[in-house]
Amino acid sequence: MNRTIIYRILTGLAVISALPGCSNGGRETLDLKTEEDLHGLTITTSAGNYYDEKYSAYDDINIFRVSFEADGIQAVRQGMADVFVSDEVALTPEDMDRLQMKMAFRGEESFDVAFAVRKGDLALQEALNRFIEEGKADGTIDAIISHWTKGTPAPEMPAPSQVTRTGKPLRCVTAVNLAPVSFVGEGGQWMGMDADILRRFAVLGGREFQMQFQELGSAIIALSTGQCDVVSACLYVTEERQKSVDFTIPYYECHPGYFVYDGGKSSSIGFGERLKMNLVTEGRWKLIVDGLLETLKITFLSILLGTLLGAGVCAMLRSRRKWVQKTAGLYGAFIQGIPTLVLLLIMFYIILANAGLNGSVVAIITFAMCFAWSAGSIFDTSISSVPKGQTEAGLSLGFTPLRTFTGIVLPQAVKKGLPLFAGECVALLKSTSIVGYIAIQDLTRASDLIRSRTFDALIPLLVVTVLYFVLAWLIRVVLNLFLKKK
Amino acid sequence: MISIKHLSKTFKNPDGSSITVLKDVNCDIEKGEVISIIGPSGTGKSTLLRAINMLEPPTSGEIWVDGENIMAKGYRLDKMRKKMGMVFQSFNLFDHMTVLENITYAPVRLLKISEENAREEAMELLRKVGLAQKADVFPDSLSGGQKQRVAIARALAMHPDVILFDEPTSALDPTMVGEVLSVMRQLAKDGMTMLIVTHEMRFARDVSTRIFFMNEGIIYEDGTPEQIFEHPVHSATKAFVNRIQKLVYQIDSEDFDYLQIRTGLNQFFLKYNLSGKAENAYSIISEMLFEHLGGIRPLTFRITFAELSGETALDFMIEGASASPVKDPAALDGIRKKAQAIVEEPTARGFRIKILI
């Protein structure tokens, strides 16, 4: 049976890899010269950024919003959109060749790029301003930017160990997951010009540098609720934005780039090379392993905590007191009526925002809350499905009510409920894939990060698909072992 | 051994109304007695039995077992129940255990008998109820009668002082009633103290040392089988013990559904263990309906069975007639040979031909 499953996976793999997932032969290369040419086309850009706002004003320009810029590039290559709009530095010439893309034109606008801090956080704003001013004066900031955009040598970074750590960690959130701005590189480290500038600032100030990815909207919320200190997203300083955040002085001037598919270039990357690029280069497999461990941790602890809470829910559902029963029912209606993702966001940004818990803990609590309801109602139905006569027979033989329950009713209830329980565990495993929304790097987010770096959707998604599948299968195997033992 | 004083039980319905099932039950049960509790449905027979081992806690009154008030607060019911076995209408075997495990489960844990000894004893009990072969199967694969015999063995394995039987044959297919009753007969013979709620009148009469006739929530009449069945004091008792089971069919046209009647009769014969009379009855019925009374419609046909005396009769009522439609008395000679007696009589409703079989 195992052999059949493996055979099927291999067949699936072969079929998927044969799909024209990364090339789009025969399509015309668009000839665009100015922004005027964009009318009637579909442009793609990162949701909530400047271009999103700007082009939303035009009825005859469709906008295809993505969370990751890499997905925008992919959308253009697949023909789902015509033009990818971002900063001109978003794609290096090598990337463009590999991805059959080219820059159609460079925008005439220019933007000041700055970091955002919480409104009223004057201390940090001033410190960053002073740092940027000095950095511009002595050339280190330009050197960092030129290192990432032109490949010049990087300026020397003071080693973190030489500086005594005095302050709290500097918690940065970036909404751009793209070289050369900010991206996860070698060994799972955040790299890119934004990351390096902020890291330098943190190290000089004796603080630990932390960075996470969140979508722009979430990032701004995280900033305002105090869950991070700085948002760096290649943010353009606009009046609109100054209402909700404070900006530092600009550290960079940026021009928009309009990228289109280039049919004239050919892509000829072998499957093996793609595998290597997605999994081996820069130690990307480590991201997968870390993500896998995170997913396992959240799933396992949520099941554990949720099962304990579920026993409580079950006890409430079986209570003789009407109001206790009703409370449990209300809880169920509440849990079932809210999408897990929305509940997770509410827990993270509102209810537990000031509890000082890290994202994983919030995720575990949230999933345990959801799991408690499904597990509790499964326990309840399973126990109810054991006929009352079984209890009566146990009592009539001389067992106490407790021993009758544990020795006679429970084993039968477990037998009936376990398949359902296993199903819920698998459902939980799958629903943990949303934790990326609160900046946890789980298995799914690992594939996002790799995809953003390699612009290849297929391999990372394929790998995590297989891993989720194997995990789900393992959950069932383990729980069935338990069943056979009984 | 068991003494019950002024026991009452009232059930409260969810809508606030309540039903009093037991009004005022008083009785004493001594070691070695075999007591059958009979009576019409809904008079609290099962409730009384279930109250005695507190599966259905009474509303008021007292139950004394071996000199202890088991309704007292803090009384260890589990200890008392070890000495008081129970056999249920729906068997209630543990479905997740084999037959043998069903029997050994409680003794090993509650009487601290070694697994090995419990096994040996269980095999002994299974032999006694004729199911040694089935020791290692799961209850699923047993017939109702076999399940009930295992349930009896399970109760016996705890060496109880008394066993309560709650309608042990009511859920059984008629063909399987006999096997369970014969096991119970043997138990009675061995001197086991038994309390049996049953509808099997003849069994109750033959096996019991005492009969409780329950009616309207009290023990209406209490006496030896002879007293209750032959010389009942109360008219309600008399009516009950002499009650007659019957099955009635109205035949209005030539195109009546004879197969439906046969199916109904078949169940009737099975239920009252009359299969031996079935063949005879069928031949008489078809001869009567199709030959002697052919064309005479409407007519009412019924079969009656007096539970206690065992008298079975086929009854043909020709509505509105005052004389026998069978003109030649010799025509019924063939039937007369198969029957015990034929009675022909005019009644207020019509002319009746009653054939005892």
Short mmCIF file of C-alpha atoms in Angstrom, two decimals, chain A residues 58-434:
data_model
loop_
_atom_site.label_atom_id
_atom_site.label_comp_id
_atom_site.label_asym_id
_atom_site.label_seq_id
_atom_site.Cartn_x
_atom_site.Cartn_y
_atom_site.Cartn_z
CA TYR A 58 -8.41 54.73 -13.50
CA ASP A 59 -11.44 52.76 -14.66
CA ASP A 60 -9.71 51.36 -17.69
CA ILE A 61 -6.75 49.94 -15.83
CA ASN A 62 -7.27 46.61 -14.14
CA ILE A 63 -5.26 45.88 -11.04
CA PHE A 64 -4.18 42.38 -10.11
CA ARG A 65 -3.14 42.68 -6.44
CA VAL A 66 -0.68 40.20 -4.97
CA SER A 67 0.85 39.73 -1.53
CA PHE A 68 4.29 38.99 -2.83
CA GLU A 69 5.93 40.88 -5.63
CA ALA A 70 7.22 37.55 -6.91
CA ASP A 71 3.64 36.50 -7.50
CA GLY A 72 3.14 39.61 -9.61
CA ILE A 73 6.05 38.65 -11.81
CA GLN A 74 4.65 35.15 -12.08
CA ALA A 75 1.23 36.60 -13.02
CA VAL A 76 2.79 38.50 -15.91
CA ARG A 77 4.67 35.44 -17.11
CA GLN A 78 1.48 33.37 -16.98
CA GLY A 79 -0.49 35.97 -18.88
CA MET A 80 -2.81 36.81 -16.00
CA ALA A 81 -1.53 40.39 -16.08
CA ASP A 82 0.30 42.49 -18.63
CA VAL A 83 2.59 44.75 -16.66
CA PHE A 84 4.37 44.35 -13.36
CA VAL A 85 4.92 47.67 -11.62
CA SER A 86 7.46 48.05 -8.85
CA ASP A 87 10.68 49.82 -8.06
CA GLU A 88 13.09 49.83 -10.93
CA VAL A 89 15.59 47.85 -8.85
CA ALA A 90 13.11 45.01 -8.28
CA LEU A 91 14.58 42.81 -11.01
CA THR A 92 18.27 42.53 -11.82
CA PRO A 93 19.25 42.04 -15.47
CA GLU A 94 20.11 38.39 -14.70
CA ASP A 95 16.69 37.86 -13.14
CA MET A 96 15.02 39.40 -16.15
CA ASP A 97 16.87 37.12 -18.54
CA ARG A 98 16.06 34.05 -16.51
CA LEU A 99 12.42 34.99 -16.13
CA GLN A 100 11.89 36.18 -19.72
CA MET A 101 11.04 39.67 -18.49
CA LYS A 102 12.22 43.10 -19.47
CA MET A 103 11.74 46.62 -18.27
CA ALA A 104 9.46 48.36 -20.78
CA PHE A 105 10.17 51.80 -19.43
CA ARG A 106 11.23 53.65 -16.37
CA GLY A 107 8.69 55.93 -14.69
CA GLU A 108 9.30 59.64 -14.65
CA GLU A 109 8.22 60.08 -11.05
CA SER A 110 10.72 59.83 -8.31
CA PHE A 111 9.98 59.03 -4.73
CA ASP A 112 11.58 59.56 -1.42
CA VAL A 113 11.85 56.27 0.38
CA ALA A 114 11.80 56.32 4.19
CA PHE A 115 11.10 54.13 7.17
CA ALA A 116 7.85 54.37 9.06
CA VAL A 117 7.65 54.51 12.85
CA ARG A 118 4.67 54.59 15.18
CA LYS A 119 2.98 57.96 15.32
CA GLY A 120 4.43 59.87 18.21
CA ASP A 121 7.46 57.63 18.68
CA LEU A 122 9.72 60.67 18.58
CA ALA A 123 12.71 59.04 20.24
CA LEU A 124 13.04 56.37 17.59
CA GLN A 125 12.22 58.78 14.78
CA GLU A 126 14.93 61.17 15.84
CA ALA A 127 17.47 58.44 16.39
CA LEU A 128 16.81 57.03 12.92
CA ASN A 129 16.95 60.51 11.37
CA ARG A 130 20.32 61.18 12.98
CA PHE A 131 21.59 57.79 11.83
CA ILE A 132 20.42 58.36 8.24
CA GLU A 133 21.88 61.87 8.17
CA GLU A 134 25.25 60.68 9.38
CA GLY A 135 25.16 57.68 7.11
CA LYS A 136 24.50 59.86 4.11
CA ALA A 137 27.26 62.23 5.11
CA ASP A 138 29.90 59.55 5.52
CA GLY A 139 28.65 57.51 2.55
CA THR A 140 27.77 54.26 4.34
CA ILE A 141 24.11 54.34 3.32
CA ASP A 142 24.94 54.89 -0.33
CA ALA A 143 27.54 52.16 -0.08
CA ILE A 144 24.94 49.72 1.27
CA ILE A 145 22.49 50.63 -1.48
CA SER A 146 25.07 50.40 -4.17
CA HIS A 147 26.21 47.05 -2.76
CA TRP A 148 22.76 45.57 -3.22
CA THR A 149 21.84 47.31 -6.48
CA LYS A 150 25.18 47.34 -8.29
CA GLY A 151 27.19 44.67 -6.58
CA THR A 152 29.90 46.93 -5.18
CA PRO A 153 31.63 45.79 -1.99
CA ALA A 154 29.61 46.18 1.19
CA PRO A 155 30.74 48.64 3.84
CA GLU A 156 32.14 47.15 6.97
CA MET A 157 29.56 46.28 9.60
CA PRO A 158 30.50 46.56 13.23
CA ALA A 159 30.32 43.07 14.66
CA PRO A 160 27.34 42.76 17.00
CA SER A 161 29.54 41.12 19.63
CA GLN A 162 31.67 44.24 19.93
CA VAL A 163 28.72 46.26 21.02
CA THR A 164 27.18 45.74 24.39
CA ARG A 165 23.50 45.06 24.13
CA THR A 166 21.67 47.61 26.11
CA GLY A 167 18.29 48.30 24.51
CA LYS A 168 15.38 46.11 23.62
CA PRO A 169 15.39 44.30 20.27
CA LEU A 170 14.58 46.47 17.26
CA ARG A 171 11.53 44.80 15.81
CA CYS A 172 11.25 45.52 12.09
CA VAL A 173 8.51 44.44 9.74
CA THR A 174 8.99 44.57 6.02
CA ALA A 175 6.22 44.42 3.49
CA VAL A 176 8.62 43.81 0.63
CA ASN A 177 10.01 40.37 0.19
CA LEU A 178 12.19 40.96 -2.79
CA ALA A 179 15.82 41.44 -3.61
CA PRO A 180 17.47 43.89 -3.37
CA VAL A 181 15.19 45.61 -0.86
CA SER A 182 14.71 42.96 1.78
CA PHE A 183 14.62 39.20 1.44
CA VAL A 184 15.55 35.99 3.20
CA GLY A 185 18.92 34.87 1.94
CA GLU A 186 21.72 32.53 2.93
CA GLY A 187 20.98 30.65 6.12
CA GLY A 188 17.56 32.21 6.65
CA GLN A 189 19.10 35.64 7.27
CA TRP A 190 17.32 38.81 6.24
CA MET A 191 19.32 40.59 3.59
CA GLY A 192 18.97 43.52 1.21
CA MET A 193 19.45 47.24 1.56
CA ASP A 194 16.56 47.92 3.92
CA ALA A 195 17.57 45.03 6.13
CA ASP A 196 21.22 46.09 6.19
CA ILE A 197 20.50 49.73 6.97
CA LEU A 198 18.22 48.82 9.84
CA ARG A 199 20.58 46.14 11.08
CA ARG A 200 23.41 48.65 11.16
CA PHE A 201 21.22 51.06 13.08
CA ALA A 202 20.24 48.36 15.57
CA VAL A 203 23.79 47.13 16.10
CA LEU A 204 25.19 50.61 16.60
CA GLY A 205 22.46 51.31 19.12
CA GLY A 206 23.30 48.12 21.00
CA ARG A 207 20.03 46.47 20.06
CA GLU A 208 19.22 43.11 18.57
CA PHE A 209 17.94 43.23 14.99
CA GLN A 210 14.72 41.34 14.23
CA MET A 211 12.84 41.28 10.95
CA GLN A 212 9.64 39.68 9.81
CA PHE A 213 7.52 39.80 6.70
CA GLN A 214 3.92 40.98 6.79
CA GLU A 215 1.64 42.41 4.20
CA LEU A 216 1.57 46.17 4.19
CA GLY A 217 -1.87 46.45 5.79
CA SER A 218 -0.95 44.06 8.59
CA ALA A 219 2.42 45.73 8.99
CA ILE A 220 0.81 49.11 9.60
CA ILE A 221 -1.56 47.57 12.17
CA ALA A 222 1.36 45.83 13.86
CA LEU A 223 3.11 49.19 14.03
CA SER A 224 0.17 51.01 15.53
CA THR A 225 -0.57 48.27 18.10
CA GLY A 226 3.06 48.28 19.20
CA GLN A 227 3.94 44.83 17.93
CA CYS A 228 6.81 46.23 15.94
CA ASP A 229 8.92 49.37 15.96
CA VAL A 230 9.80 50.06 12.32
CA VAL A 231 8.09 49.27 9.04
CA SER A 232 10.35 49.18 6.04
CA ALA A 233 8.62 48.51 2.79
CA CYS A 234 10.43 50.66 0.30
CA LEU A 235 7.79 53.09 1.53
CA TYR A 236 7.19 56.21 -0.46
CA VAL A 237 6.49 59.24 1.63
CA THR A 238 3.00 60.43 0.76
CA GLU A 239 0.71 62.84 2.53
CA GLU A 240 -1.97 60.21 2.89
CA ARG A 241 0.40 57.92 4.72
CA GLN A 242 1.68 60.61 7.01
CA LYS A 243 -1.72 60.64 8.64
CA SER A 244 -1.29 57.16 10.09
CA VAL A 245 2.47 56.83 10.57
CA ASP A 246 5.48 59.05 11.06
CA PHE A 247 8.26 58.88 8.51
CA THR A 248 11.98 59.25 8.95
CA ILE A 249 13.92 61.42 6.59
CA PRO A 250 14.38 59.68 3.22
CA TYR A 251 17.40 57.45 2.71
CA TYR A 252 16.91 56.63 -0.91
CA GLU A 253 15.37 57.99 -4.06
CA CYS A 254 13.49 55.57 -6.19
CA HIS A 255 11.97 55.39 -9.66
CA PRO A 256 9.16 53.12 -10.76
CA GLY A 257 9.90 50.33 -13.22
CA TYR A 258 7.33 48.85 -15.62
CA PHE A 259 8.15 45.25 -16.44
CA VAL A 260 6.61 43.14 -19.17
CA TYR A 261 6.98 39.63 -20.50
CA ASP A 262 9.69 39.31 -23.13
CA GLY A 263 8.86 36.63 -25.67
CA GLY A 264 12.22 37.10 -27.32
CA LYS A 265 14.10 35.52 -24.43
CA SER A 266 14.09 31.82 -23.96
CA SER A 267 13.98 30.05 -20.66
CA SER A 268 15.72 26.78 -20.54
CA ILE A 269 16.23 25.73 -16.99
CA GLY A 270 16.23 22.01 -16.35
CA PHE A 271 14.14 20.48 -13.64
CA GLY A 272 17.21 19.45 -11.70
CA GLU A 273 18.59 22.94 -11.84
CA ARG A 274 15.29 24.36 -10.64
CA LEU A 275 15.25 21.92 -7.76
CA LYS A 276 18.75 22.99 -6.84
CA MET A 277 17.92 26.68 -7.12
CA ASN A 278 14.84 26.35 -4.93
CA LEU A 279 16.14 23.98 -2.32
CA VAL A 280 19.94 23.99 -2.21
CA THR A 281 21.13 27.48 -3.15
CA GLU A 282 21.60 29.73 -0.12
CA GLY A 283 20.60 26.77 2.05
CA ARG A 284 16.91 27.27 1.25
CA TRP A 285 16.05 23.76 2.45
CA LYS A 286 16.75 25.11 5.92
CA LEU A 287 13.79 27.47 5.54
CA ILE A 288 11.65 24.45 4.70
CA VAL A 289 12.97 22.49 7.68
CA ASP A 290 12.43 25.42 10.05
CA GLY A 291 8.95 25.98 8.63
CA LEU A 292 8.18 22.29 8.98
CA LEU A 293 9.26 22.33 12.62
CA GLU A 294 7.17 25.45 13.26
CA THR A 295 4.12 23.87 11.64
CA LEU A 296 4.67 20.68 13.62
CA LYS A 297 5.09 22.61 16.85
CA ILE A 298 1.93 24.66 16.35
CA THR A 299 -0.11 21.64 15.22
CA PHE A 300 1.06 19.33 17.98
CA LEU A 301 0.68 21.83 20.82
CA SER A 302 -2.70 23.03 19.51
CA ILE A 303 -3.96 19.44 19.39
CA LEU A 304 -2.64 18.80 22.90
CA LEU A 305 -4.09 21.96 24.43
CA GLY A 306 -7.24 21.73 22.32
CA THR A 307 -7.86 18.15 23.42
CA LEU A 308 -7.60 19.13 27.07
CA LEU A 309 -9.94 22.08 26.52
CA GLY A 310 -12.12 19.74 24.44
CA ALA A 311 -12.57 17.47 27.44
CA GLY A 312 -13.85 20.54 29.28
CA VAL A 313 -16.19 21.45 26.42
CA CYS A 314 -17.46 17.87 26.41
CA ALA A 315 -18.07 18.00 30.17
CA MET A 316 -20.00 21.25 29.67
CA LEU A 317 -22.07 19.79 26.84
CA ARG A 318 -22.96 16.83 29.06
CA SER A 319 -23.67 18.91 32.13
CA ARG A 320 -27.08 18.57 33.75
CA ARG A 321 -27.24 22.32 34.21
CA LYS A 322 -28.98 23.93 31.29
CA TRP A 323 -27.04 27.18 31.42
CA VAL A 324 -23.68 25.37 31.32
CA GLN A 325 -24.84 23.44 28.25
CA LYS A 326 -26.01 26.65 26.65
CA THR A 327 -22.73 28.40 27.35
CA ALA A 328 -20.90 25.60 25.55
CA GLY A 329 -23.35 25.82 22.66
CA LEU A 330 -22.79 29.54 22.42
CA TYR A 331 -19.04 29.02 22.37
CA GLY A 332 -19.50 26.52 19.53
CA ALA A 333 -21.66 28.93 17.55
CA PHE A 334 -19.03 31.62 18.08
CA ILE A 335 -16.12 29.42 16.99
CA GLN A 336 -17.96 27.97 14.02
CA GLY A 337 -19.27 31.30 12.87
CA ILE A 338 -15.91 33.01 12.52
CA PRO A 339 -13.33 32.09 9.89
CA THR A 340 -10.22 30.80 11.62
CA LEU A 341 -8.09 33.40 9.90
CA VAL A 342 -10.26 36.26 11.13
CA LEU A 343 -10.24 34.81 14.64
CA LEU A 344 -6.46 34.53 14.48
CA LEU A 345 -6.13 38.17 13.43
CA ILE A 346 -8.55 39.30 16.17
CA MET A 347 -6.58 37.36 18.77
CA PHE A 348 -3.24 38.68 17.54
CA TYR A 349 -4.07 42.32 16.87
CA ILE A 350 -6.80 42.98 19.41
CA ILE A 351 -7.39 40.57 22.26
CA LEU A 352 -3.83 39.46 22.92
CA ALA A 353 -2.13 42.47 21.35
CA ASN A 354 -0.77 43.73 24.63
CA ALA A 355 -0.23 40.39 26.32
CA GLY A 356 3.41 40.28 25.23
CA LEU A 357 3.03 36.83 23.68
CA ASN A 358 4.84 35.86 20.53
CA GLY A 359 2.94 34.91 17.41
CA SER A 360 3.37 31.16 17.82
CA VAL A 361 1.78 31.23 21.26
CA VAL A 362 -1.14 33.29 19.97
CA ALA A 363 -1.55 30.85 17.09
CA ILE A 364 -1.49 27.85 19.42
CA ILE A 365 -4.09 29.45 21.69
CA THR A 366 -6.33 30.32 18.73
CA PHE A 367 -6.12 26.91 17.09
CA ALA A 368 -6.60 25.21 20.45
CA MET A 369 -9.78 27.26 20.94
CA CYS A 370 -11.11 26.08 17.59
CA PHE A 371 -9.94 22.51 18.11
CA ALA A 372 -11.50 22.41 21.58
CA TRP A 373 -14.92 22.83 20.06
CA SER A 374 -14.56 20.17 17.37
CA ALA A 375 -12.82 17.75 19.73
CA GLY A 376 -15.35 18.43 22.50
CA SER A 377 -18.33 17.79 20.28
CA ILE A 378 -16.70 14.63 18.89
CA PHE A 379 -16.12 13.38 22.44
CA ASP A 380 -19.71 14.21 23.31
CA THR A 381 -21.21 12.40 20.31
CA SER A 382 -18.91 9.42 20.78
CA ILE A 383 -19.88 9.05 24.42
CA SER A 384 -23.55 9.50 23.57
CA SER A 385 -23.26 6.83 20.90
CA VAL A 386 -22.45 4.23 23.55
CA PRO A 387 -25.85 2.90 24.62
CA LYS A 388 -27.04 3.71 28.13
CA GLY A 389 -27.41 0.00 28.75
CA GLN A 390 -23.62 -0.33 28.77
CA THR A 391 -23.41 2.03 31.73
CA GLU A 392 -26.26 0.25 33.48
CA ALA A 393 -24.62 -3.14 32.94
CA GLY A 394 -21.35 -1.82 34.39
CA LEU A 395 -23.09 -0.34 37.42
CA SER A 396 -25.18 -3.45 38.01
CA LEU A 397 -22.02 -5.56 38.17
CA GLY A 398 -20.77 -3.40 41.02
CA PHE A 399 -18.47 -0.86 39.34
CA THR A 400 -18.53 2.71 40.59
CA PRO A 401 -19.84 5.29 38.10
CA LEU A 402 -16.27 6.49 37.46
CA ARG A 403 -14.89 3.02 36.79
CA THR A 404 -17.89 2.22 34.63
CA PHE A 405 -17.15 5.30 32.56
CA THR A 406 -13.39 4.77 32.24
CA GLY A 407 -13.46 0.99 31.89
CA ILE A 408 -16.55 0.34 29.81
CA VAL A 409 -17.93 3.47 28.16
CA LEU A 410 -14.70 5.25 27.29
CA PRO A 411 -13.00 2.42 25.34
CA GLN A 412 -16.10 2.09 23.17
CA ALA A 413 -16.40 5.84 22.72
CA VAL A 414 -12.74 6.12 21.71
CA LYS A 415 -13.20 3.40 19.13
CA LYS A 416 -16.10 5.28 17.61
CA GLY A 417 -14.66 8.77 17.86
CA LEU A 418 -11.06 8.23 16.81
CA PRO A 419 -11.52 8.34 13.02
CA LEU A 420 -13.42 11.62 13.39
CA PHE A 421 -10.77 12.92 15.76
CA ALA A 422 -8.02 12.06 13.30
CA GLY A 423 -9.92 13.94 10.62
CA GLU A 424 -10.05 17.01 12.82
CA CYS A 425 -6.32 16.77 13.54
CA VAL A 426 -5.60 16.73 9.82
CA ALA A 427 -7.96 19.66 9.30
CA LEU A 428 -6.09 21.53 12.02
CA LEU A 429 -2.74 20.76 10.42
CA LYS A 430 -3.98 22.22 7.17
CA SER A 431 -5.52 25.29 8.76
CA THR A 432 -2.20 26.19 10.39
CA SER A 433 -1.06 27.29 6.93
CA ILE A 434 -2.65 30.70 7.65
#
